């Protein structure tokens, strides 16, 4: 199956700093990537949809200036949490859909545990 | 509006017992249906999916699921649970040729010896 690699797996940062999370599709081209946030014992909440070469589409309530998403190539999308605060601590998961395969399953990264201290 | 409901927040079963996790969806057309499993601190792994055809689908790790259109359900089953099956299970629905996924709130499975 297709592989999506997310890096880093976990990160601790100081309040006020920025953190970048990478999501790569290793063996397929991903036209669309998705970023989710998951709070403990809860489901995945879609934050934004990222299409290669265009601006991301953010879900209602997600601050686009705080969660910067870039999808510069067909294999890489990044999420940057800017000026992080403790309430941004969470588990962030990306997923990618293969090019020309809309409607098929999305492949998920292993997630990034962000802790802001 | 599209939605996915997993009525059981937490289920405990004995090792070797059978398992059924419930999933109901609300969708305006024929959806694509998925079950994912998440181990603690890990990403999501696809167990199985239904797009069309045979309504009983087989997945990995001995899991199966049955799509019942009349009940808008896609329940996950396993005849004999193993201790390693303890995890969080998510049902999801997606639209054909759409990029949107909707996840249920998940069911946490505990397996006791």
Tab-separated table of C-alpha atoms in Angstrom:
chain	number	residue	atom	x	y	z
A	1	UNK	CA	0.000	0.000	0.000
A	2	UNK	CA	0.879	3.635	-0.287
A	3	UNK	CA	3.063	5.107	2.415
A	4	UNK	CA	2.715	8.490	4.034
A	5	UNK	CA	5.543	9.614	6.250
A	6	UNK	CA	5.082	12.308	8.852
A	7	UNK	CA	7.944	14.012	10.598
A	8	UNK	CA	8.665	14.539	13.407
A	9	UNK	CA	6.800	11.908	15.399
A	10	UNK	CA	6.903	14.074	18.459
A	11	UNK	CA	8.125	17.534	19.293
A	12	UNK	CA	8.326	19.695	22.384
A	13	UNK	CA	8.602	23.424	21.912
A	14	UNK	CA	8.511	26.549	24.013
A	15	UNK	CA	5.497	28.765	24.038
A	16	UNK	CA	5.771	31.484	21.389
A	17	UNK	CA	7.926	29.522	18.992
A	18	UNK	CA	6.883	27.980	15.675
A	19	UNK	CA	6.912	24.326	14.761
A	20	UNK	CA	6.858	22.770	11.310
A	21	UNK	CA	5.442	19.315	10.631
A	22	UNK	CA	6.121	17.576	7.333
A	23	UNK	CA	3.902	15.102	5.532
A	24	UNK	CA	5.340	13.187	2.611
A	25	UNK	CA	3.839	10.656	0.263
A	26	UNK	CA	6.705	8.280	-0.361
A	27	UNK	CA	5.571	6.180	-3.277
A	28	UNK	CA	2.742	8.071	-4.897
A	29	UNK	CA	1.791	11.570	-5.948
A	30	UNK	CA	-0.711	13.207	-3.653
A	31	UNK	CA	-2.827	15.855	-5.266
A	32	UNK	CA	-4.603	16.461	-2.003
A	33	UNK	CA	-3.424	16.237	1.568
A	34	UNK	CA	-5.435	16.662	4.706
A	35	UNK	CA	-4.454	17.836	8.134
A	36	UNK	CA	-6.282	16.604	11.201
A	37	UNK	CA	-6.051	17.366	14.864
A	38	UNK	CA	-6.917	14.837	17.497
A	39	UNK	CA	-7.517	15.590	21.146
A	40	UNK	CA	-7.087	12.820	23.706
A	41	UNK	CA	-9.804	10.194	23.533
A	42	UNK	CA	-11.510	12.023	20.689
A	43	UNK	CA	-11.944	11.625	16.985
A	44	UNK	CA	-10.054	13.327	14.234
A	45	UNK	CA	-11.017	16.867	13.468
A	46	UNK	CA	-10.291	18.025	9.944
A	47	UNK	CA	-8.336	21.266	10.057
A	48	UNK	CA	-7.672	21.923	6.400
A	49	UNK	CA	-7.457	20.468	2.948
A	50	UNK	CA	-4.352	21.183	0.969
A	51	UNK	CA	-4.142	20.978	-2.804
A	52	UNK	CA	-0.824	21.033	-4.559
A	53	UNK	CA	0.035	24.460	-5.890
A	54	UNK	CA	-2.899	26.284	-4.372
A	55	UNK	CA	-3.992	27.728	-1.077
A	56	UNK	CA	-5.303	25.419	1.568
A	57	UNK	CA	-8.971	25.330	2.448
A	58	UNK	CA	-9.494	25.677	6.165
A	59	UNK	CA	-12.395	24.324	8.148
A	60	UNK	CA	-14.545	26.705	10.097
A	61	UNK	CA	-12.959	27.760	13.342
A	62	UNK	CA	-9.401	26.944	12.314
A	63	UNK	CA	-7.103	29.956	12.363
A	64	UNK	CA	-5.347	30.075	9.023
A	65	UNK	CA	-2.756	32.531	10.274
A	66	UNK	CA	-1.852	30.242	13.114
A	67	UNK	CA	-1.803	26.978	11.194
A	68	UNK	CA	0.081	27.664	7.989
A	69	UNK	CA	-0.179	24.968	5.371
A	70	UNK	CA	1.998	24.683	2.320
A	71	UNK	CA	1.680	22.048	-0.386
A	72	UNK	CA	4.500	22.948	-2.706
A	73	UNK	CA	4.884	19.613	-4.454
A	74	UNK	CA	2.923	16.480	-5.157
A	75	UNK	CA	4.738	14.644	-2.402
A	76	UNK	CA	5.101	17.173	0.387
A	77	UNK	CA	2.781	19.236	2.533
A	78	UNK	CA	3.815	21.107	5.644
A	79	UNK	CA	1.886	22.396	8.621
A	80	UNK	CA	3.498	25.177	10.620
A	81	UNK	CA	2.062	25.998	13.995
A	82	UNK	CA	3.034	29.619	14.534
A	83	UNK	CA	3.491	31.245	17.917
A	84	UNK	CA	2.530	28.022	19.610
A	85	UNK	CA	0.730	28.043	22.944
A	86	UNK	CA	0.044	25.225	25.378
A	87	UNK	CA	-3.515	24.885	24.050
A	88	UNK	CA	-2.039	23.940	20.686
A	89	UNK	CA	-0.638	20.802	22.250
A	90	UNK	CA	-2.281	17.933	20.439
A	91	UNK	CA	-1.803	15.038	18.089
A	92	UNK	CA	-1.638	16.151	14.466
A	93	UNK	CA	-2.186	13.664	11.655
A	94	UNK	CA	-1.873	14.132	7.934
A	95	UNK	CA	-3.341	12.032	5.185
A	96	UNK	CA	-2.930	11.969	1.461
A	97	UNK	CA	-5.024	10.889	-1.442
A	98	UNK	CA	-3.350	9.566	-4.547
A	99	UNK	CA	-3.504	11.606	-7.709
A	100	UNK	CA	-6.401	10.695	-9.981
A	101	UNK	CA	-7.769	8.425	-7.328
A	102	UNK	CA	-10.353	10.657	-5.703
A	103	UNK	CA	-12.857	8.517	-3.917
A	104	UNK	CA	-10.380	5.933	-2.774
A	105	UNK	CA	-9.020	5.712	0.702
A	106	UNK	CA	-6.666	8.235	2.135
A	107	UNK	CA	-3.387	7.061	3.556
A	108	UNK	CA	-2.428	8.354	6.935
A	109	UNK	CA	0.845	9.397	8.428
A	110	UNK	CA	1.839	8.124	11.822
A	111	UNK	CA	1.014	11.423	13.489
A	112	UNK	CA	2.965	14.075	15.361
A	113	UNK	CA	2.591	14.615	19.070
A	114	UNK	CA	3.102	18.316	19.768
A	115	UNK	CA	3.666	19.496	23.307
A	116	UNK	CA	3.992	23.201	23.941
A	117	UNK	CA	5.543	24.126	27.279
B	1	UNK	CA	-25.572	16.723	6.271
B	2	UNK	CA	-23.059	13.937	6.318
B	3	UNK	CA	-22.290	12.297	9.626
B	4	UNK	CA	-20.968	9.119	11.120
B	5	UNK	CA	-22.158	7.723	14.428
B	6	UNK	CA	-20.363	5.151	16.501
B	7	UNK	CA	-22.795	4.516	19.367
B	8	UNK	CA	-20.346	2.659	21.583
B	9	UNK	CA	-17.647	4.822	23.116
B	10	UNK	CA	-15.963	1.914	24.836
B	11	UNK	CA	-16.285	-1.860	24.581
B	12	UNK	CA	-14.643	-4.548	26.681
B	13	UNK	CA	-14.464	-8.126	25.451
B	14	UNK	CA	-12.686	-11.247	26.580
B	15	UNK	CA	-9.901	-12.628	24.483
B	16	UNK	CA	-11.314	-15.215	22.092
B	17	UNK	CA	-14.799	-13.751	22.169
B	18	UNK	CA	-16.500	-12.322	19.124
B	19	UNK	CA	-16.649	-8.603	18.469
B	20	UNK	CA	-19.005	-6.255	16.702
B	21	UNK	CA	-18.434	-2.510	16.502
B	22	UNK	CA	-21.321	-0.455	15.274
B	23	UNK	CA	-21.261	2.319	12.719
B	24	UNK	CA	-24.164	4.256	11.288
B	25	UNK	CA	-23.875	6.948	8.708
B	26	UNK	CA	-25.961	9.677	7.218
B	27	UNK	CA	-25.186	10.464	3.624
B	28	UNK	CA	-27.096	11.687	0.615
B	29	UNK	CA	-25.723	9.183	-1.845
B	30	UNK	CA	-23.916	5.880	-1.858
B	31	UNK	CA	-20.877	6.494	0.251
B	32	UNK	CA	-17.487	4.966	0.408
B	33	UNK	CA	-17.061	3.390	3.840
B	34	UNK	CA	-13.943	2.679	5.819
B	35	UNK	CA	-12.798	1.275	9.113
B	36	UNK	CA	-9.507	2.419	10.583
B	37	UNK	CA	-7.648	1.280	13.672
B	38	UNK	CA	-5.400	3.450	15.797
B	39	UNK	CA	-3.015	2.140	18.409
B	40	UNK	CA	-1.987	4.528	21.203
B	41	UNK	CA	0.179	7.344	19.913
B	42	UNK	CA	0.040	6.042	16.375
B	43	UNK	CA	-1.528	7.063	13.098
B	44	UNK	CA	-4.447	5.335	11.478
B	45	UNK	CA	-4.273	2.015	9.699
B	46	UNK	CA	-6.911	1.001	7.198
B	47	UNK	CA	-8.668	-2.227	8.168
B	48	UNK	CA	-11.083	-2.459	5.290
B	49	UNK	CA	-13.145	-0.438	2.854
B	50	UNK	CA	-16.353	-0.694	0.887
B	51	UNK	CA	-16.864	1.002	-2.446
B	52	UNK	CA	-19.358	-1.197	-4.250
B	53	UNK	CA	-20.227	-4.811	-4.992
B	54	UNK	CA	-20.344	-7.493	-2.350
B	55	UNK	CA	-21.700	-5.937	0.817
B	56	UNK	CA	-19.584	-8.166	3.034
B	57	UNK	CA	-15.993	-7.057	2.874
B	58	UNK	CA	-12.959	-8.741	4.300
B	59	UNK	CA	-10.108	-6.796	5.767
B	60	UNK	CA	-6.798	-7.310	7.445
B	61	UNK	CA	-6.232	-8.970	10.801
B	62	UNK	CA	-9.314	-11.140	10.425
B	63	UNK	CA	-11.814	-8.292	10.428
B	64	UNK	CA	-14.860	-8.050	8.230
B	65	UNK	CA	-17.658	-5.550	7.812
B	66	UNK	CA	-21.087	-5.635	6.279
B	67	UNK	CA	-22.723	-2.750	4.468
B	68	UNK	CA	-26.454	-2.607	5.010
B	69	UNK	CA	-27.975	0.127	2.944
B	70	UNK	CA	-31.432	-0.214	4.499
B	71	UNK	CA	-29.979	0.392	7.949
B	72	UNK	CA	-27.298	2.879	6.884
B	73	UNK	CA	-24.845	0.753	8.781
B	74	UNK	CA	-21.371	-0.600	8.299
B	75	UNK	CA	-20.614	-2.707	11.354
B	76	UNK	CA	-17.193	-4.193	11.948
B	77	UNK	CA	-16.900	-7.778	13.153
B	78	UNK	CA	-14.277	-10.255	14.224
B	79	UNK	CA	-15.097	-13.821	15.261
B	80	UNK	CA	-12.312	-14.180	17.816
B	81	UNK	CA	-10.590	-11.197	19.387
B	82	UNK	CA	-6.894	-11.206	20.236
B	83	UNK	CA	-5.264	-9.129	22.958
B	84	UNK	CA	-3.403	-7.208	20.260
B	85	UNK	CA	-6.715	-5.934	18.892
B	86	UNK	CA	-7.032	-3.521	21.805
B	87	UNK	CA	-7.047	-0.093	20.164
B	88	UNK	CA	-9.273	2.730	19.000
B	89	UNK	CA	-11.465	2.026	15.990
B	90	UNK	CA	-12.820	4.683	13.690
B	91	UNK	CA	-15.500	4.392	11.078
B	92	UNK	CA	-15.334	6.893	8.233
B	93	UNK	CA	-17.392	7.817	5.232
B	94	UNK	CA	-16.175	9.457	2.068
B	95	UNK	CA	-17.857	10.592	-1.089
B	96	UNK	CA	-16.968	9.279	-4.511
B	97	UNK	CA	-14.725	11.783	-6.276
B	98	UNK	CA	-14.682	14.016	-3.253
B	99	UNK	CA	-11.847	14.842	-0.941
B	100	UNK	CA	-13.872	14.921	2.209
B	101	UNK	CA	-13.810	12.285	4.913
B	102	UNK	CA	-16.100	12.192	7.903
B	103	UNK	CA	-14.993	10.269	10.938
B	104	UNK	CA	-17.015	8.835	13.757
B	105	UNK	CA	-15.990	9.586	17.316
B	106	UNK	CA	-14.331	6.224	17.679
B	107	UNK	CA	-14.819	3.130	19.806
B	108	UNK	CA	-12.168	2.165	22.290
B	109	UNK	CA	-11.704	-1.585	22.550
B	110	UNK	CA	-10.310	-3.246	25.656
B	111	UNK	CA	-9.488	-6.946	25.563
B	112	UNK	CA	-9.307	-8.812	28.864
B	113	UNK	CA	-7.580	-12.147	29.346
